[in-house]
PDB file of C-alpha atoms in Angstrom:
ATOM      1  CA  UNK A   1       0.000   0.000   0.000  1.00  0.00           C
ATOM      2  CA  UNK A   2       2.696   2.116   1.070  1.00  0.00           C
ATOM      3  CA  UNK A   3       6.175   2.286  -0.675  1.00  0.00           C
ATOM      4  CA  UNK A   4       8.679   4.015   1.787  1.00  0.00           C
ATOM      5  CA  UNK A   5      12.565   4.488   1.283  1.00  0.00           C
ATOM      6  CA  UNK A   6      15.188   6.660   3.259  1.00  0.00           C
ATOM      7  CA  UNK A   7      14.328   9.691   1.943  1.00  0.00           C
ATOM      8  CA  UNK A   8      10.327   9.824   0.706  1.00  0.00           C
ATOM      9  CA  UNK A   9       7.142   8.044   1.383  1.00  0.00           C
ATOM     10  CA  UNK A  10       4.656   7.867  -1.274  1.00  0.00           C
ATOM     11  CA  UNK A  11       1.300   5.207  -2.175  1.00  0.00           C
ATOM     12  CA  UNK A  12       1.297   2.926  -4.585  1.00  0.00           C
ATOM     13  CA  UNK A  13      -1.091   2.000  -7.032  1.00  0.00           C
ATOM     14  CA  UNK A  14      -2.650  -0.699  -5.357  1.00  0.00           C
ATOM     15  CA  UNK A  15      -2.705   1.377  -2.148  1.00  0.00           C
ATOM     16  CA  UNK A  16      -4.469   3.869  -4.040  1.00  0.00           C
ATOM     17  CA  UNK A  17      -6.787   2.331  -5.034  1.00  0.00           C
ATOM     18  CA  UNK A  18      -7.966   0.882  -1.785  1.00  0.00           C
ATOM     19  CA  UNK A  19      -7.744   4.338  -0.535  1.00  0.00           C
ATOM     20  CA  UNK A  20     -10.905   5.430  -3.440  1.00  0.00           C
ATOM     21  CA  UNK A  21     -12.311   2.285  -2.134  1.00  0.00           C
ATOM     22  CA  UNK A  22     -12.408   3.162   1.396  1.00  0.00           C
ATOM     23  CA  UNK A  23     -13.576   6.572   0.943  1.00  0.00           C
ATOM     24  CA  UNK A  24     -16.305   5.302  -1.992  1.00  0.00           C
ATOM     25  CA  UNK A  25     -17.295   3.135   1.318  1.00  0.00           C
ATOM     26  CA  UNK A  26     -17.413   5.964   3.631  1.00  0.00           C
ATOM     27  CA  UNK A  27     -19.779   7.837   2.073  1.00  0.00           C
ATOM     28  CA  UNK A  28     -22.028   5.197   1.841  1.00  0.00           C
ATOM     29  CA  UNK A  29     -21.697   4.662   5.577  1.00  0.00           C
ATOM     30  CA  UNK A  30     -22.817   8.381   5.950  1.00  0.00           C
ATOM     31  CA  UNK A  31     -25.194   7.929   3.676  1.00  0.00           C
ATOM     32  CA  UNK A  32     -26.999   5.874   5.196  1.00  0.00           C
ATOM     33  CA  UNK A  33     -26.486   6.949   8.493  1.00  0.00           C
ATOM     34  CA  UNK A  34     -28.323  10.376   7.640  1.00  0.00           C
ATOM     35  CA  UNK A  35     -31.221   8.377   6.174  1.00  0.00           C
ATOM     36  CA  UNK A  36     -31.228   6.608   9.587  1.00  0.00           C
ATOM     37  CA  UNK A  37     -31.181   9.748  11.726  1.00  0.00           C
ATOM     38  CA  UNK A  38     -33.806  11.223   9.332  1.00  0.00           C
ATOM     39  CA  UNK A  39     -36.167   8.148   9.785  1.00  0.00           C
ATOM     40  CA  UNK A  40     -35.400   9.030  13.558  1.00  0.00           C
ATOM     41  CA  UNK A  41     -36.781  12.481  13.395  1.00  0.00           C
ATOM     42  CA  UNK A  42     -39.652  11.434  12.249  1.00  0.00           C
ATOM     43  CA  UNK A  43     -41.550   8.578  15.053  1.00  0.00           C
ATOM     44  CA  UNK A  44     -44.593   6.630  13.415  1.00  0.00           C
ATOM     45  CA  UNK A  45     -46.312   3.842  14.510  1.00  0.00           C
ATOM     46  CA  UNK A  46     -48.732   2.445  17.064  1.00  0.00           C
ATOM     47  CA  UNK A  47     -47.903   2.937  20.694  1.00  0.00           C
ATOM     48  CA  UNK A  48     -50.885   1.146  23.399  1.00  0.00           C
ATOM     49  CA  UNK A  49     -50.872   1.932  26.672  1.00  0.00           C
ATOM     50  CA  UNK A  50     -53.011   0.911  29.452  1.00  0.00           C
ATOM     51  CA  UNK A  51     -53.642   2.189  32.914  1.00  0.00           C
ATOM     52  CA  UNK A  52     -55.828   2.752  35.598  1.00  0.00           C
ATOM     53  CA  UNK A  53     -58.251   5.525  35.579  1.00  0.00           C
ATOM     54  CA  UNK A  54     -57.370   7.153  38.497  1.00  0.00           C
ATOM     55  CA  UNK A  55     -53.717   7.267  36.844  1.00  0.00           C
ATOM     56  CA  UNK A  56     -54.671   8.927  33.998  1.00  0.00           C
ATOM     57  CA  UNK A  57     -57.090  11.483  34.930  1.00  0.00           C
ATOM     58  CA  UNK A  58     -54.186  12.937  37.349  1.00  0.00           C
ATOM     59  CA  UNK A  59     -51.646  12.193  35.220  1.00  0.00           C
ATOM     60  CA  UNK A  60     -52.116  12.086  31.482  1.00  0.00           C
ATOM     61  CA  UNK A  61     -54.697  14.563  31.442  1.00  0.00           C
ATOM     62  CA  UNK A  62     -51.797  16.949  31.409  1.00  0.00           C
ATOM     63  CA  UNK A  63     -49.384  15.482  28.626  1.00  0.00           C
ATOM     64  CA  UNK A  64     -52.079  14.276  26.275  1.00  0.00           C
ATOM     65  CA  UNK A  65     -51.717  17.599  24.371  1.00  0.00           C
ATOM     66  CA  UNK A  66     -47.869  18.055  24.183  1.00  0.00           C
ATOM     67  CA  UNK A  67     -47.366  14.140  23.615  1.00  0.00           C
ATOM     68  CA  UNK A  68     -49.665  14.529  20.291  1.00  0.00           C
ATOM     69  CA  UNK A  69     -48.824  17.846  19.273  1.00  0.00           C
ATOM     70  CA  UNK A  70     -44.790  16.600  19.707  1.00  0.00           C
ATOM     71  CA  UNK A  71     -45.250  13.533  18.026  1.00  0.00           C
ATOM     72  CA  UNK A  72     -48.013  13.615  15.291  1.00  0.00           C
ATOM     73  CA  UNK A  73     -47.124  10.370  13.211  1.00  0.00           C
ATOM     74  CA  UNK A  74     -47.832   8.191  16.338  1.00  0.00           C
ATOM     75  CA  UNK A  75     -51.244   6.656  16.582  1.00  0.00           C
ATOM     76  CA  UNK A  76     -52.187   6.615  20.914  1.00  0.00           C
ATOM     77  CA  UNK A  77     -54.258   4.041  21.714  1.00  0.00           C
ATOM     78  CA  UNK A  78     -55.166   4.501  25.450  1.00  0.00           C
ATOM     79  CA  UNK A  79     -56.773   1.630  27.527  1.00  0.00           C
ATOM     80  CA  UNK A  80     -58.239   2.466  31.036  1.00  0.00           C
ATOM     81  CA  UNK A  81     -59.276   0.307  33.284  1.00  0.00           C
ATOM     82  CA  UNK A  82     -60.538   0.897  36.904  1.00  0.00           C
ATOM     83  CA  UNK A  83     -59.058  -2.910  37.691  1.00  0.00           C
ATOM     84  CA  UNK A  84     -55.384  -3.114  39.314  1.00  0.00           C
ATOM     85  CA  UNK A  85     -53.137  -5.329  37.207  1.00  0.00           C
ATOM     86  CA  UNK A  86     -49.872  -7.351  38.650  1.00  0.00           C
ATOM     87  CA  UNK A  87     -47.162  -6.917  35.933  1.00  0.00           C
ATOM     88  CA  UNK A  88     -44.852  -9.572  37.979  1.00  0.00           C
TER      89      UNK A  88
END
């Protein structure tokens, strides 16, 4: 890859071209990684929750609003329930 003597240092031609390689290879990698930040920035999907009433009255009532204004591509569904359930 590398051809050194006493005086110089220089790549050779092989070395070269794994060097275009590696970078053709690195921007791919970035790439992709911005697609996969970008797919971050944007949450979708389903998200179920279920609680007691009691829970949510006191404390959902509150965030309902910012959690769907915040996040608009997730679809809430809530499920309340005035029956305590063991998680264990």
């Amino acid at each position: 890859l590398l051809l050194r003597t006493s005086r110089k240092l220089s790549v050779t031609v092989f070395g070269h071209g794994v060097l275009v390689h590696a970078h053709q290879g690195r921007a791919e990698v970035e790439s992709s990684m911005g697609f996969a930040q970008h797919r971050q920035v944007q949450r979708c999907g389903r998200l179920r929750v279920s609680m007691q009433n009691v829970f949510a009255n006191v404390v959902l009532a509150n965030l309902l609003a910012y959690f769907i204004a915040t996040y608009p591509g997730i679809s809430l569904e809530l499920f309340l329930s005035g029956r305590r359930v063991d998680l264990i």
